[in-house]
Amino acid sequence: MDKANAKEIMKIREFKIQDYAVVRALWQAAGLILRPGDELEDVKLKLQRDPDLFLVAEQVDEIVGSVIGGWDGRRGWIYHLAVKPEHQRRGVGVGLVREVEKRLVLKGAKKVNAQVYKWNEQSSEFFRAIGYETQPDLMMIGKQLRK
Ligand SMILES: CC(C)(COP(=O)(O)OP(=O)(O)OC[C@H]1O[C@@H](n2cnc3c(N)ncnc32)[C@H](O)[C@@H]1OP(=O)(O)O)[C@@H](O)C(=O)NCCC(=O)NCCS
């Protein structure tokens, strides 16, 4: 399938909890590192907060990509963007990001951030190509609050 066709038949919709197993397999197939926060119970917590920012891209009833957006009242966030390897480079990733961006703007967001592992060149190249900038003056810090 060529890129124009792929875009034409791509449908973006909100994630439903029944999609969990398929989306989890997609995260793994795309090489994401799964965390405790990716377990079913934690995903249910996420859905209590921003269900309209957790999206999947479907082509003919097959989930080919997914993204988790977040809105904390100040910034927008993008997590777990993943496209099935055999569907990459057909505009699915950028389609998902643009839809999250649009939804974040409607909530009042002025800026959106994404965290990308330094070794993940595929992801950093992708984000740079779609208008995101690295922020070398910033360092990510974090603390585990519970397992
Ligand atoms: C990163 C990822 C989501 C991109 O999704 P995608 O659907 O393949 O990307 P798109 O087709 O929308 O790409 C849009 C543009 O980004 C750039 N781009 C995408 N992948 C790229 C790559 N591997 N190398 C360089 N540029 C890339 C290109 O400019 C591309 O446009 P073009 O194909 O017309 O040249 C996908 O590669 C993926 O799932 N990777 C594994 C998981 C991952 O690393 N997720 C990010 C976690 S932060």
mmCIF file with all atom_site columns, C-alpha atoms and ligand atoms in Angstrom:
data_model
loop_
_atom_site.group_PDB
_atom_site.id
_atom_site.type_symbol
_atom_site.label_atom_id
_atom_site.label_alt_id
_atom_site.label_comp_id
_atom_site.label_asym_id
_atom_site.label_entity_id
_atom_site.label_seq_id
_atom_site.pdbx_PDB_ins_code
_atom_site.Cartn_x
_atom_site.Cartn_y
_atom_site.Cartn_z
_atom_site.occupancy
_atom_site.B_iso_or_equiv
_atom_site.pdbx_formal_charge
_atom_site.auth_seq_id
_atom_site.auth_comp_id
_atom_site.auth_asym_id
_atom_site.auth_atom_id
_atom_site.pdbx_PDB_model_num
ATOM   1   C CA  . MET A 1 1   ? 0.000   0.000  0.000  1.00 0.00 ? 1   MET A CA  1
ATOM   2   C CA  . ASP A 1 2   ? 1.446   3.392  -0.904 1.00 0.00 ? 2   ASP A CA  1
ATOM   3   C CA  . LYS A 1 3   ? 1.620   6.353  1.452  1.00 0.00 ? 3   LYS A CA  1
ATOM   4   C CA  . ALA A 1 4   ? -1.315  8.292  -0.051 1.00 0.00 ? 4   ALA A CA  1
ATOM   5   C CA  . ASN A 1 5   ? -3.539  5.224  0.171  1.00 0.00 ? 5   ASN A CA  1
ATOM   6   C CA  . ALA A 1 6   ? -2.441  4.466  3.710  1.00 0.00 ? 6   ALA A CA  1
ATOM   7   C CA  . LYS A 1 7   ? -3.357  8.009  4.830  1.00 0.00 ? 7   LYS A CA  1
ATOM   8   C CA  . GLU A 1 8   ? -6.667  7.871  3.030  1.00 0.00 ? 8   GLU A CA  1
ATOM   9   C CA  . ILE A 1 9   ? -7.868  4.779  4.810  1.00 0.00 ? 9   ILE A CA  1
ATOM   10  C CA  . MET A 1 10  ? -6.383  5.629  8.207  1.00 0.00 ? 10  MET A CA  1
ATOM   11  C CA  . LYS A 1 11  ? -8.930  6.349  10.896 1.00 0.00 ? 11  LYS A CA  1
ATOM   12  C CA  . ILE A 1 12  ? -7.912  7.826  14.237 1.00 0.00 ? 12  ILE A CA  1
ATOM   13  C CA  . ARG A 1 13  ? -10.125 7.053  17.200 1.00 0.00 ? 13  ARG A CA  1
ATOM   14  C CA  . GLU A 1 14  ? -9.927  7.027  20.978 1.00 0.00 ? 14  GLU A CA  1
ATOM   15  C CA  . PHE A 1 15  ? -8.437  3.979  22.686 1.00 0.00 ? 15  PHE A CA  1
ATOM   16  C CA  . LYS A 1 16  ? -10.894 1.650  24.429 1.00 0.00 ? 16  LYS A CA  1
ATOM   17  C CA  . ILE A 1 17  ? -9.872  -0.638 27.260 1.00 0.00 ? 17  ILE A CA  1
ATOM   18  C CA  . GLN A 1 18  ? -10.763 -3.635 25.043 1.00 0.00 ? 18  GLN A CA  1
ATOM   19  C CA  . ASP A 1 19  ? -7.826  -2.545 22.813 1.00 0.00 ? 19  ASP A CA  1
ATOM   20  C CA  . TYR A 1 20  ? -5.345  -3.033 25.655 1.00 0.00 ? 20  TYR A CA  1
ATOM   21  C CA  . ALA A 1 21  ? -3.861  -6.397 24.615 1.00 0.00 ? 21  ALA A CA  1
ATOM   22  C CA  . VAL A 1 22  ? -3.486  -5.351 20.975 1.00 0.00 ? 22  VAL A CA  1
ATOM   23  C CA  . VAL A 1 23  ? -1.961  -1.992 21.865 1.00 0.00 ? 23  VAL A CA  1
ATOM   24  C CA  . ARG A 1 24  ? 0.395   -3.552 24.383 1.00 0.00 ? 24  ARG A CA  1
ATOM   25  C CA  . ALA A 1 25  ? 1.580   -5.988 21.680 1.00 0.00 ? 25  ALA A CA  1
ATOM   26  C CA  . LEU A 1 26  ? 2.023   -3.005 19.350 1.00 0.00 ? 26  LEU A CA  1
ATOM   27  C CA  . TRP A 1 27  ? 4.170   -1.185 21.938 1.00 0.00 ? 27  TRP A CA  1
ATOM   28  C CA  . GLN A 1 28  ? 6.347   -4.286 22.186 1.00 0.00 ? 28  GLN A CA  1
ATOM   29  C CA  . ALA A 1 29  ? 6.547   -4.817 18.424 1.00 0.00 ? 29  ALA A CA  1
ATOM   30  C CA  . ALA A 1 30  ? 7.648   -1.187 17.992 1.00 0.00 ? 30  ALA A CA  1
ATOM   31  C CA  . GLY A 1 31  ? 10.361  -1.670 20.624 1.00 0.00 ? 31  GLY A CA  1
ATOM   32  C CA  . LEU A 1 32  ? 9.021   0.552  23.398 1.00 0.00 ? 32  LEU A CA  1
ATOM   33  C CA  . ILE A 1 33  ? 10.374  -0.194 26.855 1.00 0.00 ? 33  ILE A CA  1
ATOM   34  C CA  . LEU A 1 34  ? 7.365   -1.138 28.965 1.00 0.00 ? 34  LEU A CA  1
ATOM   35  C CA  . ARG A 1 35  ? 7.125   0.255  32.486 1.00 0.00 ? 35  ARG A CA  1
ATOM   36  C CA  . PRO A 1 36  ? 5.004   -0.569 35.546 1.00 0.00 ? 36  PRO A CA  1
ATOM   37  C CA  . GLY A 1 37  ? 2.679   2.246  34.408 1.00 0.00 ? 37  GLY A CA  1
ATOM   38  C CA  . ASP A 1 38  ? 1.809   0.221  31.324 1.00 0.00 ? 38  ASP A CA  1
ATOM   39  C CA  . GLU A 1 39  ? -0.077  -2.481 33.225 1.00 0.00 ? 39  GLU A CA  1
ATOM   40  C CA  . LEU A 1 40  ? -3.823  -2.752 32.695 1.00 0.00 ? 40  LEU A CA  1
ATOM   41  C CA  . GLU A 1 41  ? -4.721  -1.175 36.049 1.00 0.00 ? 41  GLU A CA  1
ATOM   42  C CA  . ASP A 1 42  ? -2.527  1.855  35.363 1.00 0.00 ? 42  ASP A CA  1
ATOM   43  C CA  . VAL A 1 43  ? -3.900  2.274  31.871 1.00 0.00 ? 43  VAL A CA  1
ATOM   44  C CA  . LYS A 1 44  ? -7.384  2.308  33.433 1.00 0.00 ? 44  LYS A CA  1
ATOM   45  C CA  . LEU A 1 45  ? -6.223  5.149  35.710 1.00 0.00 ? 45  LEU A CA  1
ATOM   46  C CA  . LYS A 1 46  ? -5.013  7.080  32.695 1.00 0.00 ? 46  LYS A CA  1
ATOM   47  C CA  . LEU A 1 47  ? -8.416  6.680  31.062 1.00 0.00 ? 47  LEU A CA  1
ATOM   48  C CA  . GLN A 1 48  ? -10.072 8.314  34.074 1.00 0.00 ? 48  GLN A CA  1
ATOM   49  C CA  . ARG A 1 49  ? -8.116  11.454 33.292 1.00 0.00 ? 49  ARG A CA  1
ATOM   50  C CA  . ASP A 1 50  ? -7.630  12.138 29.565 1.00 0.00 ? 50  ASP A CA  1
ATOM   51  C CA  . PRO A 1 51  ? -9.494  9.426  27.644 1.00 0.00 ? 51  PRO A CA  1
ATOM   52  C CA  . ASP A 1 52  ? -9.685  11.728 24.628 1.00 0.00 ? 52  ASP A CA  1
ATOM   53  C CA  . LEU A 1 53  ? -5.893  11.963 24.339 1.00 0.00 ? 53  LEU A CA  1
ATOM   54  C CA  . PHE A 1 54  ? -5.133  8.245  24.166 1.00 0.00 ? 54  PHE A CA  1
ATOM   55  C CA  . LEU A 1 55  ? -5.560  7.464  20.484 1.00 0.00 ? 55  LEU A CA  1
ATOM   56  C CA  . VAL A 1 56  ? -5.184  4.597  18.066 1.00 0.00 ? 56  VAL A CA  1
ATOM   57  C CA  . ALA A 1 57  ? -4.795  4.675  14.278 1.00 0.00 ? 57  ALA A CA  1
ATOM   58  C CA  . GLU A 1 58  ? -6.733  2.004  12.432 1.00 0.00 ? 58  GLU A CA  1
ATOM   59  C CA  . GLN A 1 59  ? -6.496  0.786  8.882  1.00 0.00 ? 59  GLN A CA  1
ATOM   60  C CA  . VAL A 1 60  ? -9.292  -1.553 7.879  1.00 0.00 ? 60  VAL A CA  1
ATOM   61  C CA  . ASP A 1 61  ? -9.981  -2.542 11.498 1.00 0.00 ? 61  ASP A CA  1
ATOM   62  C CA  . GLU A 1 62  ? -6.312  -3.232 12.256 1.00 0.00 ? 62  GLU A CA  1
ATOM   63  C CA  . ILE A 1 63  ? -4.654  -1.045 14.888 1.00 0.00 ? 63  ILE A CA  1
ATOM   64  C CA  . VAL A 1 64  ? -1.416  0.108  13.254 1.00 0.00 ? 64  VAL A CA  1
ATOM   65  C CA  . GLY A 1 65  ? -0.371  2.888  15.633 1.00 0.00 ? 65  GLY A CA  1
ATOM   66  C CA  . SER A 1 66  ? -1.065  4.468  18.975 1.00 0.00 ? 66  SER A CA  1
ATOM   67  C CA  . VAL A 1 67  ? -0.163  7.473  21.091 1.00 0.00 ? 67  VAL A CA  1
ATOM   68  C CA  . ILE A 1 68  ? -0.843  8.561  24.657 1.00 0.00 ? 68  ILE A CA  1
ATOM   69  C CA  . GLY A 1 69  ? -1.314  12.286 25.071 1.00 0.00 ? 69  GLY A CA  1
ATOM   70  C CA  . GLY A 1 70  ? -1.385  14.004 28.424 1.00 0.00 ? 70  GLY A CA  1
ATOM   71  C CA  . TRP A 1 71  ? -2.575  17.390 29.669 1.00 0.00 ? 71  TRP A CA  1
ATOM   72  C CA  . ASP A 1 72  ? -1.554  18.489 33.148 1.00 0.00 ? 72  ASP A CA  1
ATOM   73  C CA  . GLY A 1 73  ? -3.157  21.929 32.991 1.00 0.00 ? 73  GLY A CA  1
ATOM   74  C CA  . ARG A 1 74  ? 0.082   23.608 31.926 1.00 0.00 ? 74  ARG A CA  1
ATOM   75  C CA  . ARG A 1 75  ? 1.816   21.479 29.317 1.00 0.00 ? 75  ARG A CA  1
ATOM   76  C CA  . GLY A 1 76  ? 0.834   18.870 26.839 1.00 0.00 ? 76  GLY A CA  1
ATOM   77  C CA  . TRP A 1 77  ? 2.768   15.612 26.779 1.00 0.00 ? 77  TRP A CA  1
ATOM   78  C CA  . ILE A 1 78  ? 3.239   12.845 24.262 1.00 0.00 ? 78  ILE A CA  1
ATOM   79  C CA  . TYR A 1 79  ? 3.992   9.314  25.422 1.00 0.00 ? 79  TYR A CA  1
ATOM   80  C CA  . HIS A 1 80  ? 4.257   5.901  23.821 1.00 0.00 ? 80  HIS A CA  1
ATOM   81  C CA  . LEU A 1 81  ? 3.985   6.901  20.212 1.00 0.00 ? 81  LEU A CA  1
ATOM   82  C CA  . ALA A 1 82  ? 4.292   3.631  18.322 1.00 0.00 ? 82  ALA A CA  1
ATOM   83  C CA  . VAL A 1 83  ? 3.630   2.477  14.792 1.00 0.00 ? 83  VAL A CA  1
ATOM   84  C CA  . LYS A 1 84  ? 3.727   -1.179 13.723 1.00 0.00 ? 84  LYS A CA  1
ATOM   85  C CA  . PRO A 1 85  ? 7.080   -1.736 12.003 1.00 0.00 ? 85  PRO A CA  1
ATOM   86  C CA  . GLU A 1 86  ? 5.488   -2.813 8.719  1.00 0.00 ? 86  GLU A CA  1
ATOM   87  C CA  . HIS A 1 87  ? 3.359   0.372  8.657  1.00 0.00 ? 87  HIS A CA  1
ATOM   88  C CA  . GLN A 1 88  ? 6.125   2.864  9.427  1.00 0.00 ? 88  GLN A CA  1
ATOM   89  C CA  . ARG A 1 89  ? 7.023   5.742  7.077  1.00 0.00 ? 89  ARG A CA  1
ATOM   90  C CA  . ARG A 1 90  ? 3.465   6.041  5.766  1.00 0.00 ? 90  ARG A CA  1
ATOM   91  C CA  . GLY A 1 91  ? 2.392   9.048  7.789  1.00 0.00 ? 91  GLY A CA  1
ATOM   92  C CA  . VAL A 1 92  ? 0.734   7.184  10.678 1.00 0.00 ? 92  VAL A CA  1
ATOM   93  C CA  . GLY A 1 93  ? 3.040   8.634  13.351 1.00 0.00 ? 93  GLY A CA  1
ATOM   94  C CA  . VAL A 1 94  ? 2.669   12.225 12.220 1.00 0.00 ? 94  VAL A CA  1
ATOM   95  C CA  . GLY A 1 95  ? -1.099  11.743 11.848 1.00 0.00 ? 95  GLY A CA  1
ATOM   96  C CA  . LEU A 1 96  ? -1.374  10.634 15.479 1.00 0.00 ? 96  LEU A CA  1
ATOM   97  C CA  . VAL A 1 97  ? 0.825   13.461 16.751 1.00 0.00 ? 97  VAL A CA  1
ATOM   98  C CA  . ARG A 1 98  ? -1.110  16.118 14.822 1.00 0.00 ? 98  ARG A CA  1
ATOM   99  C CA  . GLU A 1 99  ? -4.400  14.825 16.227 1.00 0.00 ? 99  GLU A CA  1
ATOM   100 C CA  . VAL A 1 100 ? -3.062  14.944 19.811 1.00 0.00 ? 100 VAL A CA  1
ATOM   101 C CA  . GLU A 1 101 ? -1.695  18.450 19.176 1.00 0.00 ? 101 GLU A CA  1
ATOM   102 C CA  . LYS A 1 102 ? -5.096  19.604 17.916 1.00 0.00 ? 102 LYS A CA  1
ATOM   103 C CA  . ARG A 1 103 ? -6.870  18.164 20.948 1.00 0.00 ? 103 ARG A CA  1
ATOM   104 C CA  . LEU A 1 104 ? -4.303  19.723 23.317 1.00 0.00 ? 104 LEU A CA  1
ATOM   105 C CA  . VAL A 1 105 ? -4.758  23.169 21.787 1.00 0.00 ? 105 VAL A CA  1
ATOM   106 C CA  . LEU A 1 106 ? -8.516  22.855 22.357 1.00 0.00 ? 106 LEU A CA  1
ATOM   107 C CA  . LYS A 1 107 ? -7.783  22.190 26.046 1.00 0.00 ? 107 LYS A CA  1
ATOM   108 C CA  . GLY A 1 108 ? -5.661  25.359 26.242 1.00 0.00 ? 108 GLY A CA  1
ATOM   109 C CA  . ALA A 1 109 ? -2.152  23.969 25.827 1.00 0.00 ? 109 ALA A CA  1
ATOM   110 C CA  . LYS A 1 110 ? 0.498   26.309 24.471 1.00 0.00 ? 110 LYS A CA  1
ATOM   111 C CA  . LYS A 1 111 ? 3.339   23.800 24.384 1.00 0.00 ? 111 LYS A CA  1
ATOM   112 C CA  . VAL A 1 112 ? 3.731   20.070 23.993 1.00 0.00 ? 112 VAL A CA  1
ATOM   113 C CA  . ASN A 1 113 ? 6.730   18.012 25.083 1.00 0.00 ? 113 ASN A CA  1
ATOM   114 C CA  . ALA A 1 114 ? 7.880   14.498 24.391 1.00 0.00 ? 114 ALA A CA  1
ATOM   115 C CA  . GLN A 1 115 ? 10.578  12.519 26.137 1.00 0.00 ? 115 GLN A CA  1
ATOM   116 C CA  . VAL A 1 116 ? 12.847  10.607 23.809 1.00 0.00 ? 116 VAL A CA  1
ATOM   117 C CA  . TYR A 1 117 ? 15.663  8.290  24.834 1.00 0.00 ? 117 TYR A CA  1
ATOM   118 C CA  . LYS A 1 118 ? 19.000  9.668  23.678 1.00 0.00 ? 118 LYS A CA  1
ATOM   119 C CA  . TRP A 1 119 ? 19.782  6.416  21.866 1.00 0.00 ? 119 TRP A CA  1
ATOM   120 C CA  . ASN A 1 120 ? 16.488  6.441  19.930 1.00 0.00 ? 120 ASN A CA  1
ATOM   121 C CA  . GLU A 1 121 ? 17.596  8.113  16.717 1.00 0.00 ? 121 GLU A CA  1
ATOM   122 C CA  . GLN A 1 122 ? 14.538  6.952  14.811 1.00 0.00 ? 122 GLN A CA  1
ATOM   123 C CA  . SER A 1 123 ? 12.323  8.807  17.246 1.00 0.00 ? 123 SER A CA  1
ATOM   124 C CA  . SER A 1 124 ? 14.466  11.930 17.506 1.00 0.00 ? 124 SER A CA  1
ATOM   125 C CA  . GLU A 1 125 ? 14.726  12.150 13.696 1.00 0.00 ? 125 GLU A CA  1
ATOM   126 C CA  . PHE A 1 126 ? 10.970  11.754 13.437 1.00 0.00 ? 126 PHE A CA  1
ATOM   127 C CA  . PHE A 1 127 ? 10.212  14.463 16.005 1.00 0.00 ? 127 PHE A CA  1
ATOM   128 C CA  . ARG A 1 128 ? 12.720  16.865 14.474 1.00 0.00 ? 128 ARG A CA  1
ATOM   129 C CA  . ALA A 1 129 ? 11.190  16.283 11.026 1.00 0.00 ? 129 ALA A CA  1
ATOM   130 C CA  . ILE A 1 130 ? 7.737   17.233 12.308 1.00 0.00 ? 130 ILE A CA  1
ATOM   131 C CA  . GLY A 1 131 ? 8.799   20.445 14.033 1.00 0.00 ? 131 GLY A CA  1
ATOM   132 C CA  . TYR A 1 132 ? 9.976   19.469 17.533 1.00 0.00 ? 132 TYR A CA  1
ATOM   133 C CA  . GLU A 1 133 ? 13.235  20.845 18.924 1.00 0.00 ? 133 GLU A CA  1
ATOM   134 C CA  . THR A 1 134 ? 15.692  19.265 21.304 1.00 0.00 ? 134 THR A CA  1
ATOM   135 C CA  . GLN A 1 135 ? 16.165  21.243 24.523 1.00 0.00 ? 135 GLN A CA  1
ATOM   136 C CA  . PRO A 1 136 ? 19.841  20.826 25.443 1.00 0.00 ? 136 PRO A CA  1
ATOM   137 C CA  . ASP A 1 137 ? 19.541  23.222 28.384 1.00 0.00 ? 137 ASP A CA  1
ATOM   138 C CA  . LEU A 1 138 ? 17.030  20.906 30.081 1.00 0.00 ? 138 LEU A CA  1
ATOM   139 C CA  . MET A 1 139 ? 17.669  17.666 31.949 1.00 0.00 ? 139 MET A CA  1
ATOM   140 C CA  . MET A 1 140 ? 14.978  15.151 32.805 1.00 0.00 ? 140 MET A CA  1
ATOM   141 C CA  . ILE A 1 141 ? 14.804  14.274 36.506 1.00 0.00 ? 141 ILE A CA  1
ATOM   142 C CA  . GLY A 1 142 ? 12.389  11.854 38.141 1.00 0.00 ? 142 GLY A CA  1
ATOM   143 C CA  . LYS A 1 143 ? 11.582  9.803  41.228 1.00 0.00 ? 143 LYS A CA  1
ATOM   144 C CA  . GLN A 1 144 ? 9.715   6.498  41.587 1.00 0.00 ? 144 GLN A CA  1
ATOM   145 C CA  . LEU A 1 145 ? 6.729   7.072  43.905 1.00 0.00 ? 145 LEU A CA  1
ATOM   146 C CA  . ARG A 1 146 ? 5.386   3.501  43.980 1.00 0.00 ? 146 ARG A CA  1
ATOM   147 C CA  . LYS A 1 147 ? 5.862   0.228  42.140 1.00 0.00 ? 147 LYS A CA  1
HETATM 148 C C1  . LIG B 2 .   ? 8.938   7.081  15.547 1.00 0.00 ? 1   LIG B C1  1
HETATM 149 C C2  . LIG B 2 .   ? 7.701   6.490  14.860 1.00 0.00 ? 1   LIG B C2  1
HETATM 150 C C3  . LIG B 2 .   ? 6.495   6.587  15.765 1.00 0.00 ? 1   LIG B C3  1
HETATM 151 C C4  . LIG B 2 .   ? 7.431   7.288  13.563 1.00 0.00 ? 1   LIG B C4  1
HETATM 152 O O1  . LIG B 2 .   ? 6.214   6.850  12.971 1.00 0.00 ? 1   LIG B O1  1
HETATM 153 P P1  . LIG B 2 .   ? 6.019   6.724  11.392 1.00 0.00 ? 1   LIG B P1  1
HETATM 154 O O2  . LIG B 2 .   ? 4.593   6.468  11.132 1.00 0.00 ? 1   LIG B O2  1
HETATM 155 O O3  . LIG B 2 .   ? 6.989   5.748  10.851 1.00 0.00 ? 1   LIG B O3  1
HETATM 156 O O4  . LIG B 2 .   ? 6.445   8.166  10.901 1.00 0.00 ? 1   LIG B O4  1
HETATM 157 P P2  . LIG B 2 .   ? 5.827   9.026  9.697  1.00 0.00 ? 1   LIG B P2  1
HETATM 158 O O5  . LIG B 2 .   ? 5.642   8.164  8.501  1.00 0.00 ? 1   LIG B O5  1
HETATM 159 O O6  . LIG B 2 .   ? 4.636   9.761  10.180 1.00 0.00 ? 1   LIG B O6  1
HETATM 160 O O7  . LIG B 2 .   ? 7.035   10.037 9.444  1.00 0.00 ? 1   LIG B O7  1
HETATM 161 C C5  . LIG B 2 .   ? 6.894   11.423 9.269  1.00 0.00 ? 1   LIG B C5  1
HETATM 162 C C6  . LIG B 2 .   ? 8.255   12.008 8.940  1.00 0.00 ? 1   LIG B C6  1
HETATM 163 O O8  . LIG B 2 .   ? 9.146   11.826 10.030 1.00 0.00 ? 1   LIG B O8  1
HETATM 164 C C7  . LIG B 2 .   ? 10.479  11.534 9.532  1.00 0.00 ? 1   LIG B C7  1
HETATM 165 N N1  . LIG B 2 .   ? 10.870  10.163 9.942  1.00 0.00 ? 1   LIG B N1  1
HETATM 166 C C8  . LIG B 2 .   ? 10.067  9.160  10.348 1.00 0.00 ? 1   LIG B C8  1
HETATM 167 N N2  . LIG B 2 .   ? 10.788  8.067  10.662 1.00 0.00 ? 1   LIG B N2  1
HETATM 168 C C9  . LIG B 2 .   ? 12.072  8.391  10.452 1.00 0.00 ? 1   LIG B C9  1
HETATM 169 C C10 . LIG B 2 .   ? 13.298  7.687  10.566 1.00 0.00 ? 1   LIG B C10 1
HETATM 170 N N3  . LIG B 2 .   ? 13.328  6.418  10.983 1.00 0.00 ? 1   LIG B N3  1
HETATM 171 N N4  . LIG B 2 .   ? 14.450  8.320  10.248 1.00 0.00 ? 1   LIG B N4  1
HETATM 172 C C11 . LIG B 2 .   ? 14.443  9.600  9.814  1.00 0.00 ? 1   LIG B C11 1
HETATM 173 N N5  . LIG B 2 .   ? 13.297  10.336 9.674  1.00 0.00 ? 1   LIG B N5  1
HETATM 174 C C12 . LIG B 2 .   ? 12.140  9.741  9.985  1.00 0.00 ? 1   LIG B C12 1
HETATM 175 C C13 . LIG B 2 .   ? 10.392  11.635 8.026  1.00 0.00 ? 1   LIG B C13 1
HETATM 176 O O9  . LIG B 2 .   ? 10.690  12.973 7.660  1.00 0.00 ? 1   LIG B O9  1
HETATM 177 C C14 . LIG B 2 .   ? 8.931   11.312 7.776  1.00 0.00 ? 1   LIG B C14 1
HETATM 178 O O10 . LIG B 2 .   ? 8.442   11.850 6.559  1.00 0.00 ? 1   LIG B O10 1
HETATM 179 P P3  . LIG B 2 .   ? 8.784   11.088 5.171  1.00 0.00 ? 1   LIG B P3  1
HETATM 180 O O11 . LIG B 2 .   ? 8.458   9.632  5.368  1.00 0.00 ? 1   LIG B O11 1
HETATM 181 O O12 . LIG B 2 .   ? 7.867   11.771 4.187  1.00 0.00 ? 1   LIG B O12 1
HETATM 182 O O13 . LIG B 2 .   ? 10.240  11.304 4.899  1.00 0.00 ? 1   LIG B O13 1
HETATM 183 C C15 . LIG B 2 .   ? 7.929   4.995  14.439 1.00 0.00 ? 1   LIG B C15 1
HETATM 184 O O14 . LIG B 2 .   ? 9.135   4.930  13.732 1.00 0.00 ? 1   LIG B O14 1
HETATM 185 C C16 . LIG B 2 .   ? 7.989   4.061  15.619 1.00 0.00 ? 1   LIG B C16 1
HETATM 186 O O15 . LIG B 2 .   ? 6.971   3.506  16.042 1.00 0.00 ? 1   LIG B O15 1
HETATM 187 N N6  . LIG B 2 .   ? 9.213   3.826  16.155 1.00 0.00 ? 1   LIG B N6  1
HETATM 188 C C17 . LIG B 2 .   ? 9.415   2.879  17.239 1.00 0.00 ? 1   LIG B C17 1
HETATM 189 C C18 . LIG B 2 .   ? 8.834   3.345  18.550 1.00 0.00 ? 1   LIG B C18 1
HETATM 190 C C19 . LIG B 2 .   ? 9.412   4.679  18.994 1.00 0.00 ? 1   LIG B C19 1
HETATM 191 O O16 . LIG B 2 .   ? 10.610  4.903  18.984 1.00 0.00 ? 1   LIG B O16 1
HETATM 192 N N7  . LIG B 2 .   ? 8.503   5.553  19.419 1.00 0.00 ? 1   LIG B N7  1
HETATM 193 C C20 . LIG B 2 .   ? 8.843   6.867  19.920 1.00 0.00 ? 1   LIG B C20 1
HETATM 194 C C21 . LIG B 2 .   ? 8.931   6.842  21.420 1.00 0.00 ? 1   LIG B C21 1
HETATM 195 S S1  . LIG B 2 .   ? 9.329   8.464  22.021 1.00 0.00 ? 1   LIG B S1  1
#
